[in-house]
Coordinates of C-alpha atoms and ligand atoms in Angstrom, one line a residue:
M1 CA 91.3 78.3 124.2
D2 CA 89.7 81.1 126.3
L3 CA 89.6 84.3 124.2
N4 CA 89.3 86.1 127.5
L5 CA 86.6 88.4 126.2
R6 CA 84.2 88.3 129.1
G7 CA 83.1 91.8 129.9
R8 CA 85.0 93.4 127.1
S9 CA 83.2 96.0 125.0
V10 CA 83.2 95.3 121.3
L11 CA 82.0 97.6 118.5
V12 CA 81.1 95.6 115.3
T13 CA 80.3 97.8 112.3
G14 CA 78.1 96.3 109.6
A15 CA 76.8 93.9 112.2
T16 CA 73.5 93.4 110.3
G17 CA 75.4 91.9 107.3
G18 CA 76.4 88.3 106.6
I19 CA 79.8 88.4 108.0
G20 CA 79.1 91.1 110.7
Q21 CA 76.3 88.9 112.2
A22 CA 78.6 85.9 112.5
I23 CA 81.3 88.2 114.2
A24 CA 78.7 89.5 116.7
R25 CA 77.6 86.0 117.5
V26 CA 81.2 84.9 118.4
Y27 CA 81.8 87.9 120.6
A28 CA 78.4 87.4 122.3
A29 CA 79.1 83.7 122.9
E30 CA 82.4 84.7 124.4
G31 CA 80.6 86.8 127.0
A32 CA 81.5 90.2 125.5
R33 CA 79.3 93.3 125.5
V34 CA 78.5 93.8 121.9
A35 CA 77.5 97.0 120.1
L36 CA 75.8 96.2 116.7
T37 CA 75.8 98.9 114.1
Y38 CA 73.2 99.1 111.4
H39 CA 72.8 101.4 108.4
T40 CA 69.4 100.5 106.8
G41 CA 68.8 97.4 108.8
R42 CA 67.6 98.7 112.2
E43 CA 65.0 95.9 112.5
R44 CA 67.6 93.2 111.6
A45 CA 69.9 94.7 114.2
E46 CA 67.3 94.7 116.9
K47 CA 66.2 91.1 116.0
L48 CA 69.9 90.0 116.2
A49 CA 70.4 91.8 119.5
G50 CA 67.4 90.0 121.0
S51 CA 68.7 86.6 119.8
L52 CA 72.2 87.4 121.3
A53 CA 70.6 88.4 124.6
E54 CA 68.6 85.3 124.7
G55 CA 71.8 83.3 124.0
G56 CA 73.5 84.7 127.0
A57 CA 75.4 87.8 125.8
A58 CA 76.7 89.9 128.6
E59 CA 75.0 93.1 127.2
V60 CA 74.0 94.1 123.7
M61 CA 73.1 97.5 122.1
T62 CA 72.3 98.6 118.7
V63 CA 73.7 101.8 117.2
R64 CA 73.1 103.6 113.9
Y65 CA 76.3 104.0 111.9
A66 CA 76.3 105.5 108.4
L67 CA 79.7 105.7 106.6
E68 CA 78.5 108.9 104.8
D69 CA 77.4 110.5 108.0
P70 CA 80.3 111.7 110.1
S71 CA 78.2 112.5 113.2
S72 CA 76.9 108.8 113.2
V73 CA 80.5 107.7 113.2
T74 CA 81.3 109.8 116.2
S75 CA 78.2 108.9 118.1
A76 CA 78.6 105.2 117.4
V77 CA 82.0 105.1 119.0
A78 CA 80.9 107.4 121.9
A79 CA 78.0 105.0 122.6
L80 CA 80.5 102.5 124.1
E81 CA 81.7 105.0 126.7
R82 CA 78.9 103.7 128.9
W83 CA 80.9 100.4 128.9
N84 CA 84.1 102.2 129.3
G85 CA 85.0 101.2 125.8
P86 CA 85.3 100.2 123.0
D87 CA 88.0 97.7 124.0
V88 CA 87.6 96.1 120.5
L89 CA 86.7 97.6 117.2
I90 CA 85.8 95.4 114.3
A91 CA 85.6 97.7 111.3
N92 CA 83.6 95.6 108.9
A93 CA 80.9 97.8 107.3
V94 CA 81.0 98.3 103.7
R95 CA 79.3 100.5 101.1
W96 CA 79.3 98.4 98.1
G97 CA 80.1 100.4 94.9
A98 CA 77.9 100.8 91.9
R99 CA 78.9 98.1 89.5
R100 CA 80.1 99.1 86.1
A101 CA 77.6 99.0 83.3
P102 CA 78.2 96.0 81.0
G103 CA 81.0 96.9 78.6
Q104 CA 82.0 100.0 80.5
R105 CA 85.7 100.5 80.6
L106 CA 87.7 101.8 83.5
W107 CA 88.2 105.2 81.8
E108 CA 84.6 105.6 81.2
V109 CA 83.7 105.5 84.9
P110 CA 82.9 109.0 85.9
P111 CA 84.3 110.4 89.2
E112 CA 80.8 110.8 90.6
Q113 CA 80.4 107.0 90.3
W114 CA 83.8 105.9 91.9
E115 CA 84.6 108.6 94.3
P116 CA 81.9 107.6 96.8
V117 CA 83.4 104.1 96.8
I118 CA 86.6 105.6 98.2
G119 CA 85.1 108.5 100.1
H120 CA 82.4 106.4 101.8
N121 CA 84.5 103.4 102.7
L122 CA 88.0 104.6 103.4
A123 CA 87.8 107.9 105.2
P124 CA 85.0 107.0 107.6
T125 CA 86.7 103.7 108.5
L126 CA 89.9 105.5 109.3
R127 CA 87.9 108.1 111.4
T128 CA 86.2 105.3 113.4
V129 CA 89.6 103.9 114.1
Q130 CA 90.9 107.3 115.1
L131 CA 88.0 107.8 117.5
A132 CA 88.4 104.4 119.1
V133 CA 92.1 104.1 119.4
Q134 CA 92.4 107.2 121.7
G135 CA 90.5 105.7 124.5
M136 CA 92.2 102.3 123.9
A137 CA 95.6 103.9 124.3
A138 CA 94.6 105.7 127.4
R139 CA 93.3 102.5 128.9
R140 CA 96.4 100.6 127.6
F141 CA 94.3 97.9 126.0
G142 CA 92.7 97.6 122.6
R143 CA 92.3 95.3 119.6
I144 CA 91.3 96.5 116.2
V145 CA 90.5 94.4 113.2
L146 CA 89.9 95.9 109.8
V147 CA 87.9 93.8 107.4
S148 CA 89.4 94.0 103.9
S149 CA 89.0 91.8 100.9
H150 CA 90.8 89.3 98.7
V151 CA 90.1 91.9 95.9
A152 CA 92.7 94.1 97.5
L153 CA 95.3 91.4 97.1
N154 CA 94.4 89.6 93.9
G155 CA 92.3 92.0 92.0
H156 CA 89.0 91.3 90.4
P157 CA 87.6 92.6 87.1
G158 CA 85.7 95.8 87.6
Q159 CA 86.6 96.3 91.2
E160 CA 89.5 98.7 91.0
F161 CA 88.0 101.4 93.3
Y162 CA 86.7 98.9 96.0
G163 CA 90.1 97.2 95.9
A164 CA 91.8 100.6 96.3
A165 CA 89.7 101.5 99.3
K166 CA 90.4 98.1 100.9
A167 CA 94.1 98.1 100.0
A168 CA 94.5 101.4 101.7
L169 CA 93.5 99.8 105.0
H170 CA 96.6 97.6 104.8
G171 CA 99.0 100.5 104.6
F172 CA 97.1 102.3 107.4
C173 CA 97.3 99.3 109.7
R174 CA 101.0 98.9 109.4
S175 CA 101.7 102.3 110.8
L176 CA 98.8 102.0 113.2
A177 CA 100.6 99.1 114.7
W178 CA 103.6 101.4 115.4
E179 CA 101.4 104.3 116.8
A180 CA 99.6 102.3 119.5
G181 CA 101.4 99.0 119.9
A182 CA 103.4 100.0 123.0
E183 CA 100.2 101.1 124.6
G184 CA 98.7 97.7 124.3
V185 CA 96.7 98.2 121.1
L186 CA 97.0 95.6 118.4
A187 CA 95.6 96.2 115.0
N188 CA 95.4 93.7 112.1
V189 CA 93.6 93.2 108.8
V190 CA 91.5 90.2 107.9
C191 CA 91.1 89.5 104.2
P192 CA 88.1 87.3 103.4
G193 CA 87.9 85.5 100.1
L194 CA 84.5 85.0 98.5
T195 CA 82.3 84.1 101.5
L196 CA 79.0 82.4 101.5
T197 CA 76.9 84.9 103.1
E198 CA 73.1 84.9 102.5
R199 CA 73.7 87.6 99.9
A200 CA 76.3 85.5 98.0
R201 CA 74.2 82.3 98.4
T202 CA 71.3 83.9 96.6
G203 CA 73.1 86.4 94.3
L204 CA 76.0 84.3 93.1
P205 CA 75.5 82.5 89.8
E206 CA 76.1 78.7 90.3
H207 CA 78.8 78.5 87.6
I208 CA 80.8 81.3 89.4
R209 CA 80.5 79.5 92.6
Q210 CA 81.6 76.2 91.2
A211 CA 84.6 77.9 89.4
E212 CA 85.6 79.7 92.6
T213 CA 85.4 76.5 94.6
A214 CA 87.5 74.6 92.1
R215 CA 90.2 77.3 92.5
T216 CA 90.3 76.9 96.3
P217 CA 92.8 74.5 97.9
T218 CA 90.4 73.4 100.6
G219 CA 87.7 72.7 98.0
R220 CA 85.2 75.0 99.6
L221 CA 84.4 78.6 100.0
S222 CA 84.5 80.3 103.4
S223 CA 81.5 80.6 105.6
P224 CA 80.8 83.8 107.6
E225 CA 81.8 81.7 110.7
D226 CA 85.2 80.9 109.2
V227 CA 85.9 84.6 108.9
A228 CA 84.4 85.4 112.3
S229 CA 86.5 83.0 114.2
A230 CA 89.7 84.5 112.7
V231 CA 88.5 88.0 113.4
A232 CA 87.5 87.2 117.0
F233 CA 91.0 85.6 117.7
L234 CA 92.9 88.6 116.5
G235 CA 90.4 91.0 118.2
S236 CA 90.7 89.4 121.6
P237 CA 93.2 89.3 124.5
A238 CA 94.1 85.8 123.3
N239 CA 96.0 87.7 120.6
G240 CA 98.9 88.6 122.7
N241 CA 101.5 90.2 120.3
I242 CA 100.2 90.0 116.7
T243 CA 100.0 93.4 115.1
G244 CA 100.2 95.1 111.7
Q245 CA 99.5 91.8 110.0
L246 CA 97.2 90.7 107.3
L247 CA 95.4 87.3 107.5
T248 CA 93.7 85.9 104.5
V249 CA 90.6 83.6 105.2
A250 CA 90.1 82.1 101.7
G251 CA 90.7 78.4 101.9
G252 CA 94.4 78.7 100.9
R253 CA 94.0 81.1 98.1
Ligands
NAP301 N1 80.9 88.5 101.5 C1 82.1 88.4 100.9 O1 82.2 87.5 100.0 C2 83.3 89.3 101.2 C3 84.5 89.0 100.6 C4 85.6 89.8 100.9 C5 85.5 90.8 101.8 N2 84.2 91.1 102.4 C6 84.2 92.1 103.3 O2 83.5 91.7 104.5 C7 82.8 92.7 105.1 C8 81.4 92.3 105.4 O3 80.8 92.0 104.1 P1 79.4 91.2 104.0 O4 79.5 90.3 102.8 O5 79.0 90.6 105.3 O6 78.4 92.5 103.5 P2 76.8 92.6 103.6 O7 76.2 91.4 104.1 O8 76.4 93.3 102.4 O9 76.7 93.6 104.9 C9 77.2 94.9 104.7 C10 77.1 95.6 106.1 O10 77.5 97.0 106.0 C11 76.5 97.9 106.3 N3 76.4 99.0 105.5 C12 76.1 99.1 104.1 N4 76.2 100.3 103.7 C13 76.6 101.1 104.7 C14 76.8 102.4 105.0 N5 76.7 103.3 103.9 N6 77.2 102.9 106.1 C15 77.4 102.0 107.2 N7 77.1 100.7 107.1 C16 76.7 100.2 105.9 C17 75.2 97.0 106.2 O11 74.2 97.6 107.1 P3 72.6 97.5 106.8 O12 72.3 96.1 106.4 O13 72.0 97.8 108.2 O14 72.2 98.5 105.7 C18 75.6 95.7 106.6 O15 75.6 95.6 108.0 C19 82.9 94.0 104.2 O16 83.9 94.8 104.7 C20 83.3 93.4 102.8 O17 84.0 94.2 102.1 C21 83.2 90.4 102.0

């Protein structure tokens, strides 16, 4: 199936991460112009941009985007004006929260520990959408994919605040579908399950990986490419009329 992405401009936030890189690769392979955001990984972003350009991407740029820096959020979206975009926004960046100390209970987590997990993930992501959707509505085309997490659906010990920040995206998306649907803008949420990014491959204890795999109907955990292909379909003209939906990519869980 042709995703019809040639020449479309795509902003992928968190493009230096495991899932973000895979998403960027799909869009580049489909002939889109791709803007890659980085936070600390400028060199990684430039290396990825080089490899996408060599692989035949229409155009690639790298853009700084820090969830805690509102001016970088504004300038990242504005950077795509030179491509008359963005046509597609993939809101994928995440600021991982400080893990609870061993034995620390929910009520012992001080606000200064958990408030940034909400404040630095949720509000800047919504602001990014706000900035991008205005131009999309004016051009009467847009696709938005918000990358959430299975944690928002099923919970996970110790991840209440991360789960809350992600779950809020689902509520936002349902109403966003109403706001811009008639102007050709479709917005959806993709919920990856535990995904075997480089970070997970190296950081995940083997017994947890085995237990998670055993609980997965397909008998394997998702790869970043599994997530990326779902994101790219929803975030493309091939998605003709799906909006306000939530798609889980977790091997049937
Ligand atoms: N991996 C999983 O198992 C899994 C499961 C469910 C959901 N997800 C979701 O999938 C998305 C991608 O996850 P991932 O596993 O690919 O993460 P990752 O490899 O840790 O990458 C995180 C990305 O976010 C960027 N980032 C980190 N802090 C940031 C900040 N303060 N401001 C702006 N950007 C920031 C990083 O940029 P730099 O590298 O340049 O610093 C990187 O590009 C996230 O939304 C995550 O919640 C992942």
